[in-house]
Amino acid sequence: MKNILVTGGAGFIGSHVVRLFVSKYPDYKVVNLDKLTYAGNLANLSDIEDRPNYKFIKADICDYERILEIFKTEHIDGVIHLAAESHVDRSIKDPFTFARTNVMGTLSLLQAAKVYWESLPSGYKEKKFYHISTDEVYGALAMTDPQGHKSDISSHEVYGDDFFREDTKYDPHSPYSAAKASSDHFVRAYHDTYGMPTVVTNCSNNYGPYQFPEKLIPLFINNIRYRKPLPVYGRGENVRDWLYVEDHARAIDLIFHRGKEAETYNIGGFNEWKNIDVVKILIKTVDRVLGRKEFEDLDLITYVTDRQGHDLRYAIDSSKLKRELGWKPSLQFEEGIEKTVRWYLDNEAWMNNVTSGDYQRYYEEMYGDDK
Ligand code: NAD
Ligand code: DAU
């Protein structure tokens, strides 16, 4: 495959995927297709934007005619589909946008790929449609003893007996995860109905550089820096399974090239943490890096009203990926958090640009405001 379409490449995970592919595969043309919503920022790719094998196209995945045209003119052989509305809190306020982008946008992309690939003499040979999904489609896992675990940040624990496996029944709870689940079903339907070579992965919570500061880790790093309150939902007992974003990008590379057709792979770090413990690690690390006394800012923790329908625990079993393709995470959580904290503290201009919205005004001038 030579011409790869990455959707959502200006977002958090997409920018790491684009950077990896552009750097590792000089003989591929990597086309980054992104609408540049509030979450898309081309500054995330400023280090590779001049590479000859990289091309950016501003487009909406819901615009079927335009997407079909792009498949034809760019001779797309493979798709890595990340474009989505991704923030659970926004989906609770505005579910329609999530259904439009995540469901209809994915369908429009699938149909464009189908029409274009079926028009070629070689058909689906050496083509691939890779859909990036989330562990949230599986719902929430029980905790064996939610109150019984003491808050111990020296090591993480396993907070239950169950894990999300590839055959776990779908049970989404938020409008975000319901829309992602629906898009996963459409991808599998295009394989089963039309024979499109597809692959789906469901990944746990990512963290690392270039994440939009509405998500827990970048938001809290910035708030600790400026000594703003840290709004912990509920009692902070919810558990998430954290993976460093570059490890996710490596998994995507491996699965794109070696994953089996029509398969599902779960991606996760076997790295469960209660939110409150993540927050304490962030406070400890930011304080130390800024030369403050460790834990000096613990009093910024502010317990606020819980997220509606807040899933209690996510934990991924990624043993299939390890067994079949040899992938495993490269970083321990503490190392990943240290790198992440240092990146956000060193990149104050990026953070200020994103939080002020300046980058959006710049793109509107450059590309026009089609929202
Ligand atoms: P993000 O919100 O940072 O980026 C999404 C990108 O998609 C942005 O660049 C945005 O401009 C673009 N986009 C949105 N609507 C579009 C449209 N209609 N047309 C074209 N582009 C559009 O998201 P992320 O955290 O990088 O997540 C990327 C993908 O990975 C999503 O599909 C998400 O569901 C999935 N995922 C994320 C995580 C995580 O922890 N962040 C974990 C598992 C799976
Ligand atoms: O599990 C994968 C998912 O992880 C992805 O599919 C989503 O795109 C991604 O946003 C993420 O979803 P979460 O809802 O788990 O991530 P978020 O960073 O929003 O929240 C992490 C946890 O922290 C969650 O339990 C809610 C809590 N939280 C979050 C925020 C923003 C707080 O307590 N306070 C906050 O201000």
Short mmCIF file of C-alpha atoms and ligand atoms in Angstrom, two decimals:
data_model
loop_
_atom_site.label_atom_id
_atom_site.label_comp_id
_atom_site.label_asym_id
_atom_site.label_seq_id
_atom_site.Cartn_x
_atom_site.Cartn_y
_atom_site.Cartn_z
CA MET A 1 0.00 0.00 0.00
CA LYS A 2 1.35 3.39 -0.91
CA ASN A 3 -1.31 6.04 -0.45
CA ILE A 4 -2.65 6.15 3.09
CA LEU A 5 -5.56 8.31 4.20
CA VAL A 6 -5.40 9.18 7.91
CA THR A 7 -8.59 10.87 9.11
CA GLY A 8 -8.41 13.07 12.22
CA GLY A 9 -4.65 13.41 11.79
CA ALA A 10 -4.60 16.91 13.31
CA GLY A 11 -6.03 15.60 16.59
CA PHE A 12 -4.26 14.05 19.55
CA ILE A 13 -3.73 10.39 18.57
CA GLY A 14 -3.95 11.08 14.82
CA SER A 15 -1.00 13.49 14.94
CA HIS A 16 1.19 10.80 16.54
CA VAL A 17 0.07 8.29 13.90
CA VAL A 18 0.78 10.73 11.05
CA ARG A 19 4.22 11.59 12.48
CA LEU A 20 5.12 7.89 12.84
CA PHE A 21 4.00 6.96 9.32
CA VAL A 22 5.56 10.00 7.61
CA SER A 23 8.89 9.38 9.36
CA LYS A 24 8.97 5.59 9.10
CA TYR A 25 7.61 5.12 5.56
CA PRO A 26 9.18 7.66 3.18
CA ASP A 27 7.76 5.74 0.19
CA TYR A 28 4.16 6.16 1.39
CA LYS A 29 2.10 9.23 0.68
CA VAL A 30 0.34 10.07 3.95
CA VAL A 31 -2.79 12.15 3.36
CA ASN A 32 -4.09 13.75 6.56
CA LEU A 33 -7.79 14.55 6.17
CA ASP A 34 -9.21 16.65 8.98
CA LYS A 35 -12.05 19.11 9.43
CA LEU A 36 -10.04 21.09 12.01
CA THR A 37 -12.76 21.23 14.62
CA TYR A 38 -11.85 22.74 17.99
CA ALA A 39 -9.84 19.51 18.59
CA GLY A 40 -7.81 19.65 15.37
CA ASN A 41 -4.62 21.68 15.41
CA LEU A 42 -2.02 21.66 12.64
CA ALA A 43 0.58 22.93 15.12
CA ASN A 44 0.59 19.32 16.35
CA LEU A 45 2.37 18.45 13.09
CA SER A 46 4.59 21.49 12.51
CA ASP A 47 7.74 19.33 12.69
CA ILE A 48 6.73 17.15 9.69
CA GLU A 49 4.46 19.40 7.62
CA ASP A 50 7.16 20.07 5.00
CA ARG A 51 7.99 16.43 4.34
CA PRO A 52 7.46 15.44 0.67
CA ASN A 53 5.39 12.35 1.62
CA TYR A 54 2.87 14.36 3.69
CA LYS A 55 -0.23 16.16 2.48
CA PHE A 56 -2.99 17.90 4.43
CA ILE A 57 -6.58 18.22 3.18
CA LYS A 58 -9.19 20.12 5.14
CA ALA A 59 -12.47 18.23 4.70
CA ASP A 60 -15.43 16.90 6.64
CA ILE A 61 -15.80 13.10 6.64
CA CYS A 62 -19.58 13.60 6.44
CA ASP A 63 -19.20 15.26 3.01
CA TYR A 64 -19.56 12.06 0.97
CA GLU A 65 -19.07 13.57 -2.53
CA ARG A 66 -15.90 15.35 -1.47
CA ILE A 67 -14.52 12.25 0.25
CA LEU A 68 -15.17 10.11 -2.83
CA GLU A 69 -13.36 12.69 -4.95
CA ILE A 70 -10.38 12.57 -2.57
CA PHE A 71 -10.22 8.76 -2.81
CA LYS A 72 -10.10 9.09 -6.59
CA THR A 73 -7.61 11.93 -6.90
CA GLU A 74 -5.27 10.65 -4.19
CA HIS A 75 -5.57 6.97 -5.25
CA ILE A 76 -6.16 5.87 -1.68
CA ASP A 77 -5.13 2.28 -0.88
CA GLY A 78 -5.49 2.25 2.88
CA VAL A 79 -7.50 4.16 5.49
CA ILE A 80 -6.67 4.70 9.15
CA HIS A 81 -9.84 6.26 10.49
CA LEU A 82 -9.46 8.32 13.66
CA ALA A 83 -11.64 11.37 12.96
CA ALA A 84 -14.35 11.60 15.59
CA GLU A 85 -15.87 13.69 18.29
CA SER A 86 -14.03 12.20 21.26
CA HIS A 87 -15.00 13.88 24.53
CA VAL A 88 -17.64 12.17 26.70
CA ASP A 89 -18.70 15.38 28.52
CA ARG A 90 -19.40 17.12 25.21
CA SER A 91 -21.45 14.13 24.03
CA ILE A 92 -23.68 14.45 27.09
CA LYS A 93 -24.42 18.08 26.16
CA ASP A 94 -24.62 17.63 22.38
CA PRO A 95 -25.33 14.04 21.26
CA PHE A 96 -26.40 15.01 17.71
CA THR A 97 -22.92 16.16 16.72
CA PHE A 98 -21.56 12.82 17.92
CA ALA A 99 -24.07 10.81 15.89
CA ARG A 100 -23.37 12.94 12.83
CA THR A 101 -19.58 12.72 12.89
CA ASN A 102 -18.98 9.33 14.46
CA VAL A 103 -21.80 7.39 12.77
CA MET A 104 -22.65 9.22 9.54
CA GLY A 105 -19.05 10.34 8.99
CA THR A 106 -17.78 6.76 9.30
CA LEU A 107 -20.53 5.54 6.97
CA SER A 108 -19.67 8.18 4.39
CA LEU A 109 -16.01 7.15 4.51
CA LEU A 110 -16.86 3.44 4.20
CA GLN A 111 -19.14 4.06 1.23
CA ALA A 112 -16.53 6.22 -0.54
CA ALA A 113 -13.90 3.50 0.02
CA LYS A 114 -16.33 0.86 -1.31
CA VAL A 115 -17.29 2.80 -4.44
CA TYR A 116 -13.67 3.69 -5.27
CA TRP A 117 -12.10 0.31 -4.53
CA GLU A 118 -14.86 -1.63 -6.33
CA SER A 119 -14.26 0.56 -9.40
CA LEU A 120 -10.64 -0.63 -9.69
CA PRO A 121 -9.69 -3.74 -11.70
CA SER A 122 -7.87 -5.05 -8.61
CA GLY A 123 -10.92 -4.43 -6.40
CA TYR A 124 -10.21 -4.89 -2.69
CA LYS A 125 -6.80 -6.54 -3.28
CA GLU A 126 -4.15 -4.94 -1.04
CA LYS A 127 -6.64 -2.48 0.40
CA LYS A 128 -7.41 -1.92 4.06
CA PHE A 129 -9.95 0.04 6.08
CA TYR A 130 -8.69 0.34 9.65
CA HIS A 131 -11.17 1.78 12.14
CA ILE A 132 -9.88 3.13 15.47
CA SER A 133 -12.38 2.61 18.26
CA THR A 134 -12.53 2.70 22.02
CA ASP A 135 -12.91 0.37 24.99
CA GLU A 136 -15.92 2.47 26.06
CA VAL A 137 -18.15 0.48 23.66
CA TYR A 138 -17.94 -2.44 26.11
CA GLY A 139 -19.61 -0.42 28.89
CA ALA A 140 -18.29 -0.52 32.43
CA LEU A 141 -16.71 -3.21 34.59
CA ALA A 142 -17.47 -3.90 38.24
CA MET A 143 -14.96 -3.16 40.96
CA THR A 144 -14.43 -5.95 43.45
CA ASP A 145 -14.23 -3.60 46.39
CA PRO A 146 -14.36 0.04 45.33
CA GLN A 147 -14.05 1.44 48.83
CA GLY A 148 -11.59 -1.15 50.10
CA HIS A 149 -8.55 -0.12 48.10
CA LYS A 150 -6.54 2.45 49.88
CA SER A 151 -5.19 5.27 47.81
CA ASP A 152 -1.65 4.10 47.21
CA ILE A 153 0.16 5.82 44.40
CA SER A 154 3.33 3.77 44.75
CA SER A 155 1.84 1.07 42.56
CA HIS A 156 -1.34 0.55 40.64
CA GLU A 157 -3.69 -2.31 41.38
CA VAL A 158 -6.13 -4.47 39.48
CA TYR A 159 -9.52 -3.30 40.60
CA GLY A 160 -11.70 -6.20 39.51
CA ASP A 161 -11.89 -9.73 38.20
CA ASP A 162 -13.16 -8.89 34.72
CA PHE A 163 -11.46 -7.34 31.71
CA PHE A 164 -12.73 -6.19 28.33
CA ARG A 165 -11.90 -8.91 25.81
CA GLU A 166 -12.47 -8.89 22.06
CA ASP A 167 -15.65 -10.96 22.54
CA THR A 168 -17.08 -8.85 25.37
CA LYS A 169 -20.66 -7.87 24.53
CA TYR A 170 -21.14 -4.24 23.47
CA ASP A 171 -22.92 -2.20 26.15
CA PRO A 172 -22.23 1.51 25.58
CA HIS A 173 -23.60 4.04 28.07
CA SER A 174 -22.70 7.54 26.90
CA PRO A 175 -23.78 9.18 23.63
CA TYR A 176 -20.08 9.14 22.69
CA SER A 177 -19.66 5.41 23.21
CA ALA A 178 -23.06 4.64 21.64
CA ALA A 179 -21.97 6.50 18.50
CA LYS A 180 -18.58 4.76 18.43
CA ALA A 181 -20.29 1.37 18.91
CA SER A 182 -22.59 2.12 15.99
CA SER A 183 -19.64 3.05 13.78
CA ASP A 184 -17.86 -0.21 14.73
CA HIS A 185 -20.97 -2.16 13.63
CA PHE A 186 -21.02 -0.35 10.28
CA VAL A 187 -17.35 -1.20 9.66
CA ARG A 188 -17.98 -4.90 10.36
CA ALA A 189 -21.13 -4.79 8.21
CA TYR A 190 -19.05 -3.50 5.26
CA HIS A 191 -16.77 -6.50 5.66
CA ASP A 192 -19.57 -9.03 6.04
CA THR A 193 -21.78 -7.59 3.28
CA TYR A 194 -19.36 -6.31 0.65
CA GLY A 195 -16.14 -8.16 1.53
CA MET A 196 -14.23 -4.97 2.37
CA PRO A 197 -10.92 -5.79 4.14
CA THR A 198 -11.45 -4.14 7.52
CA VAL A 199 -9.87 -4.24 10.94
CA VAL A 200 -11.11 -2.65 14.18
CA THR A 201 -9.20 -1.86 17.36
CA ASN A 202 -10.60 -0.83 20.73
CA CYS A 203 -8.14 1.05 22.87
CA SER A 204 -8.11 2.28 26.46
CA ASN A 205 -7.42 5.85 27.68
CA ASN A 206 -4.45 7.50 25.96
CA TYR A 207 -2.23 10.20 27.45
CA GLY A 208 0.81 12.14 26.24
CA PRO A 209 1.75 15.29 24.28
CA TYR A 210 -0.77 17.21 22.11
CA GLN A 211 -3.93 16.09 23.94
CA PHE A 212 -6.62 18.76 24.03
CA PRO A 213 -6.83 20.18 27.57
CA GLU A 214 -10.45 19.22 28.13
CA LYS A 215 -9.28 15.70 29.01
CA LEU A 216 -8.24 14.82 32.55
CA ILE A 217 -4.44 14.69 32.30
CA PRO A 218 -3.58 17.84 30.26
CA LEU A 219 -6.35 19.84 31.97
CA PHE A 220 -5.06 18.99 35.42
CA ILE A 221 -1.37 19.55 34.56
CA ASN A 222 -2.25 23.05 33.37
CA ASN A 223 -4.46 23.76 36.38
CA ILE A 224 -1.75 22.63 38.83
CA ARG A 225 0.75 24.87 37.06
CA TYR A 226 -1.50 27.92 37.49
CA ARG A 227 -2.90 26.77 40.85
CA LYS A 228 -6.48 26.50 39.62
CA PRO A 229 -8.99 24.05 41.20
CA LEU A 230 -8.87 20.41 40.02
CA PRO A 231 -12.49 19.30 39.46
CA VAL A 232 -12.55 15.60 40.39
CA TYR A 233 -15.88 14.03 39.42
CA GLY A 234 -17.70 12.18 42.23
CA ARG A 235 -15.26 10.69 44.75
CA GLY A 236 -12.48 10.09 42.20
CA GLU A 237 -12.96 6.32 42.59
CA ASN A 238 -13.52 5.58 38.88
CA VAL A 239 -10.80 3.49 37.28
CA ARG A 240 -9.23 4.02 33.87
CA ASP A 241 -6.55 1.94 32.10
CA TRP A 242 -3.88 4.36 30.79
CA LEU A 243 -1.68 3.94 27.72
CA TYR A 244 1.05 6.29 26.45
CA VAL A 245 -0.06 7.61 23.06
CA GLU A 246 3.12 6.60 21.19
CA ASP A 247 2.54 3.00 22.29
CA HIS A 248 -0.93 3.23 20.74
CA ALA A 249 0.56 4.64 17.51
CA ARG A 250 3.05 1.72 17.40
CA ALA A 251 0.19 -0.73 17.83
CA ILE A 252 -1.72 0.96 14.99
CA ASP A 253 1.32 0.65 12.71
CA LEU A 254 1.68 -3.04 13.52
CA ILE A 255 -2.02 -3.84 13.08
CA PHE A 256 -2.35 -1.80 9.90
CA HIS A 257 0.43 -3.86 8.33
CA ARG A 258 0.04 -7.27 9.98
CA GLY A 259 -3.42 -7.41 11.55
CA LYS A 260 -5.73 -10.09 10.19
CA GLU A 261 -8.65 -9.08 8.00
CA ALA A 262 -11.99 -8.65 9.81
CA GLU A 263 -10.31 -9.08 13.21
CA THR A 264 -10.73 -7.01 16.34
CA TYR A 265 -7.78 -6.27 18.62
CA ASN A 266 -8.00 -4.69 22.06
CA ILE A 267 -5.16 -2.31 22.92
CA GLY A 268 -4.32 -1.44 26.52
CA GLY A 269 -1.47 -1.21 28.96
CA PHE A 270 -2.66 -3.43 31.86
CA ASN A 271 -2.37 -0.16 33.76
CA GLU A 272 -5.43 0.54 35.93
CA TRP A 273 -5.52 3.61 38.14
CA LYS A 274 -8.22 5.28 40.21
CA ASN A 275 -8.71 8.87 39.05
CA ILE A 276 -7.80 10.28 42.46
CA ASP A 277 -4.46 8.46 42.37
CA VAL A 278 -3.72 9.79 38.87
CA VAL A 279 -4.46 13.28 40.19
CA LYS A 280 -2.07 12.81 43.13
CA ILE A 281 0.70 11.57 40.81
CA LEU A 282 0.16 14.64 38.61
CA ILE A 283 0.35 16.99 41.61
CA LYS A 284 3.51 15.30 42.89
CA THR A 285 5.20 15.41 39.47
CA VAL A 286 4.21 18.95 38.44
CA ASP A 287 5.23 20.31 41.86
CA ARG A 288 8.63 18.60 41.68
CA VAL A 289 9.33 19.68 38.08
CA LEU A 290 8.38 23.28 38.91
CA GLY A 291 10.67 23.24 41.96
CA ARG A 292 7.80 23.32 44.43
CA LYS A 293 7.52 20.98 47.42
CA GLU A 294 6.03 17.63 46.28
CA PHE A 295 2.28 17.47 47.06
CA GLU A 296 2.27 21.18 47.96
CA ASP A 297 -0.82 21.60 45.75
CA LEU A 298 -2.97 18.78 47.11
CA ASP A 299 -5.50 21.33 48.34
CA LEU A 300 -6.39 22.18 44.71
CA ILE A 301 -8.39 18.90 44.61
CA THR A 302 -12.07 19.85 44.47
CA TYR A 303 -14.72 17.13 44.43
CA VAL A 304 -17.53 18.15 42.06
CA THR A 305 -20.84 16.66 40.87
CA ASP A 306 -20.25 13.36 39.13
CA ARG A 307 -20.43 12.95 35.32
CA GLN A 308 -23.89 11.63 34.33
CA GLY A 309 -23.74 7.89 33.60
CA HIS A 310 -20.06 7.86 34.64
CA ASP A 311 -18.61 4.42 33.81
CA LEU A 312 -17.03 2.94 36.92
CA ARG A 313 -14.10 0.94 35.59
CA TYR A 314 -12.37 0.24 32.28
CA ALA A 315 -9.69 -2.44 32.02
CA ILE A 316 -8.47 -3.95 28.77
CA ASP A 317 -7.14 -7.43 28.19
CA SER A 318 -4.68 -6.89 25.33
CA SER A 319 -3.16 -10.38 25.48
CA LYS A 320 -4.40 -11.26 21.96
CA LEU A 321 -2.34 -8.42 20.49
CA LYS A 322 0.71 -9.50 22.46
CA ARG A 323 0.26 -13.18 21.59
CA GLU A 324 -0.48 -12.74 17.86
CA LEU A 325 1.56 -9.69 16.91
CA GLY A 326 4.09 -9.34 19.73
CA TRP A 327 3.03 -5.84 20.84
CA LYS A 328 3.46 -4.63 24.38
CA PRO A 329 3.57 -1.16 25.95
CA SER A 330 7.06 0.31 26.20
CA LEU A 331 6.62 2.74 29.10
CA GLN A 332 5.75 2.39 32.76
CA PHE A 333 3.07 4.87 33.88
CA GLU A 334 5.44 6.94 36.05
CA GLU A 335 7.89 7.34 33.13
CA GLY A 336 5.06 8.27 30.76
CA ILE A 337 3.63 10.79 33.22
CA GLU A 338 7.07 12.34 33.78
CA LYS A 339 7.54 12.78 29.98
CA THR A 340 4.00 14.12 29.61
CA VAL A 341 4.24 16.62 32.46
CA ARG A 342 7.58 17.91 31.18
CA TRP A 343 6.15 18.24 27.64
CA TYR A 344 3.16 20.36 28.74
CA LEU A 345 5.30 22.50 31.04
CA ASP A 346 7.89 23.04 28.28
CA ASN A 347 5.25 23.82 25.66
CA GLU A 348 3.42 26.68 27.31
CA ALA A 349 2.93 28.45 23.97
CA TRP A 350 1.10 25.40 22.55
CA MET A 351 -1.13 25.27 25.61
CA ASN A 352 -1.86 29.02 25.54
CA ASN A 353 -2.65 28.87 21.84
CA VAL A 354 -5.08 25.99 22.36
CA THR A 355 -6.79 27.37 25.45
CA SER A 356 -7.17 30.86 23.97
CA GLY A 357 -8.66 29.50 20.72
CA ASP A 358 -6.15 31.52 18.65
CA TYR A 359 -5.37 28.54 16.40
CA GLN A 360 -9.05 28.30 15.37
CA ARG A 361 -9.16 31.94 14.29
CA TYR A 362 -5.97 31.38 12.28
CA TYR A 363 -7.44 28.36 10.44
CA GLU A 364 -10.71 30.19 9.78
CA GLU A 365 -8.73 32.94 8.04
CA MET A 366 -6.64 30.40 6.14
CA TYR A 367 -9.35 27.92 5.09
CA GLY A 368 -12.64 29.77 5.70
CA ASP A 369 -15.15 28.93 8.39
CA ASP A 370 -17.38 26.12 7.09
CA LYS A 371 -18.81 25.19 10.46
P1 NAD B 1 -9.31 14.27 19.16
O1 NAD B 1 -10.62 14.84 19.58
O2 NAD B 1 -8.06 14.79 19.77
O3 NAD B 1 -9.13 14.43 17.57
C1 NAD B 1 -10.19 14.19 16.69
C2 NAD B 1 -9.78 14.76 15.33
O4 NAD B 1 -10.84 14.49 14.40
C3 NAD B 1 -9.57 16.28 15.33
O5 NAD B 1 -8.40 16.60 14.64
C4 NAD B 1 -10.82 16.82 14.61
O6 NAD B 1 -10.59 18.04 13.93
C5 NAD B 1 -11.13 15.68 13.65
N1 NAD B 1 -12.53 15.65 13.25
C6 NAD B 1 -13.63 15.75 14.06
N2 NAD B 1 -14.75 15.73 13.31
C7 NAD B 1 -14.36 15.61 12.01
C8 NAD B 1 -15.06 15.52 10.78
N3 NAD B 1 -16.39 15.58 10.73
N4 NAD B 1 -14.34 15.38 9.65
C9 NAD B 1 -12.99 15.34 9.67
N5 NAD B 1 -12.28 15.43 10.82
C10 NAD B 1 -12.95 15.57 11.97
O7 NAD B 1 -9.45 12.70 19.35
P2 NAD B 1 -8.38 11.62 19.83
O8 NAD B 1 -8.38 11.56 21.31
O9 NAD B 1 -7.12 11.81 19.09
O10 NAD B 1 -9.11 10.29 19.31
C11 NAD B 1 -8.92 9.85 17.98
C12 NAD B 1 -9.71 8.58 17.76
O11 NAD B 1 -9.30 7.59 18.69
C13 NAD B 1 -11.22 8.75 17.97
O12 NAD B 1 -11.88 7.98 17.01
C14 NAD B 1 -11.46 8.20 19.37
O13 NAD B 1 -12.77 7.68 19.49
C15 NAD B 1 -10.42 7.10 19.43
N6 NAD B 1 -9.91 6.79 20.79
C16 NAD B 1 -9.43 7.77 21.60
C17 NAD B 1 -8.90 7.44 22.85
C18 NAD B 1 -8.33 8.49 23.77
O14 NAD B 1 -8.01 8.17 24.92
N7 NAD B 1 -8.16 9.72 23.36
C19 NAD B 1 -8.86 6.10 23.24
C20 NAD B 1 -9.38 5.12 22.38
C21 NAD B 1 -9.88 5.47 21.14
O1 DAU B 2 -11.34 4.80 27.31
C1 DAU B 2 -11.04 5.46 26.13
C2 DAU B 2 -11.64 6.85 26.13
O2 DAU B 2 -10.87 7.63 27.03
C3 DAU B 2 -11.68 7.49 24.75
O3 DAU B 2 -12.51 6.74 23.92
C4 DAU B 2 -12.19 8.93 24.85
O4 DAU B 2 -12.13 9.54 23.58
C5 DAU B 2 -11.31 9.69 25.81
O5 DAU B 2 -11.81 11.00 25.98
C6 DAU B 2 -11.26 8.98 27.18
O6 DAU B 2 -12.55 9.05 27.85
P1 DAU B 2 -12.68 9.38 29.41
O7 DAU B 2 -14.01 9.94 29.66
O8 DAU B 2 -12.24 8.21 30.23
O9 DAU B 2 -11.50 10.52 29.53
P2 DAU B 2 -11.45 11.90 30.33
O10 DAU B 2 -10.05 12.39 30.25
O11 DAU B 2 -12.56 12.81 29.94
O12 DAU B 2 -11.73 11.44 31.84
C7 DAU B 2 -10.91 10.48 32.51
C8 DAU B 2 -11.54 10.22 33.86
O13 DAU B 2 -11.40 11.40 34.67
C9 DAU B 2 -13.03 9.93 33.82
O14 DAU B 2 -13.35 8.95 34.80
C10 DAU B 2 -13.68 11.26 34.16
C11 DAU B 2 -12.66 11.91 35.09
N1 DAU B 2 -12.59 13.39 35.03
C12 DAU B 2 -12.42 13.97 33.80
C13 DAU B 2 -12.35 15.35 33.69
C14 DAU B 2 -12.17 16.00 32.34
C15 DAU B 2 -12.66 14.15 36.19
O15 DAU B 2 -12.80 13.61 37.31
N2 DAU B 2 -12.59 15.51 36.07
C16 DAU B 2 -12.44 16.15 34.88
O16 DAU B 2 -12.41 17.40 34.83
#
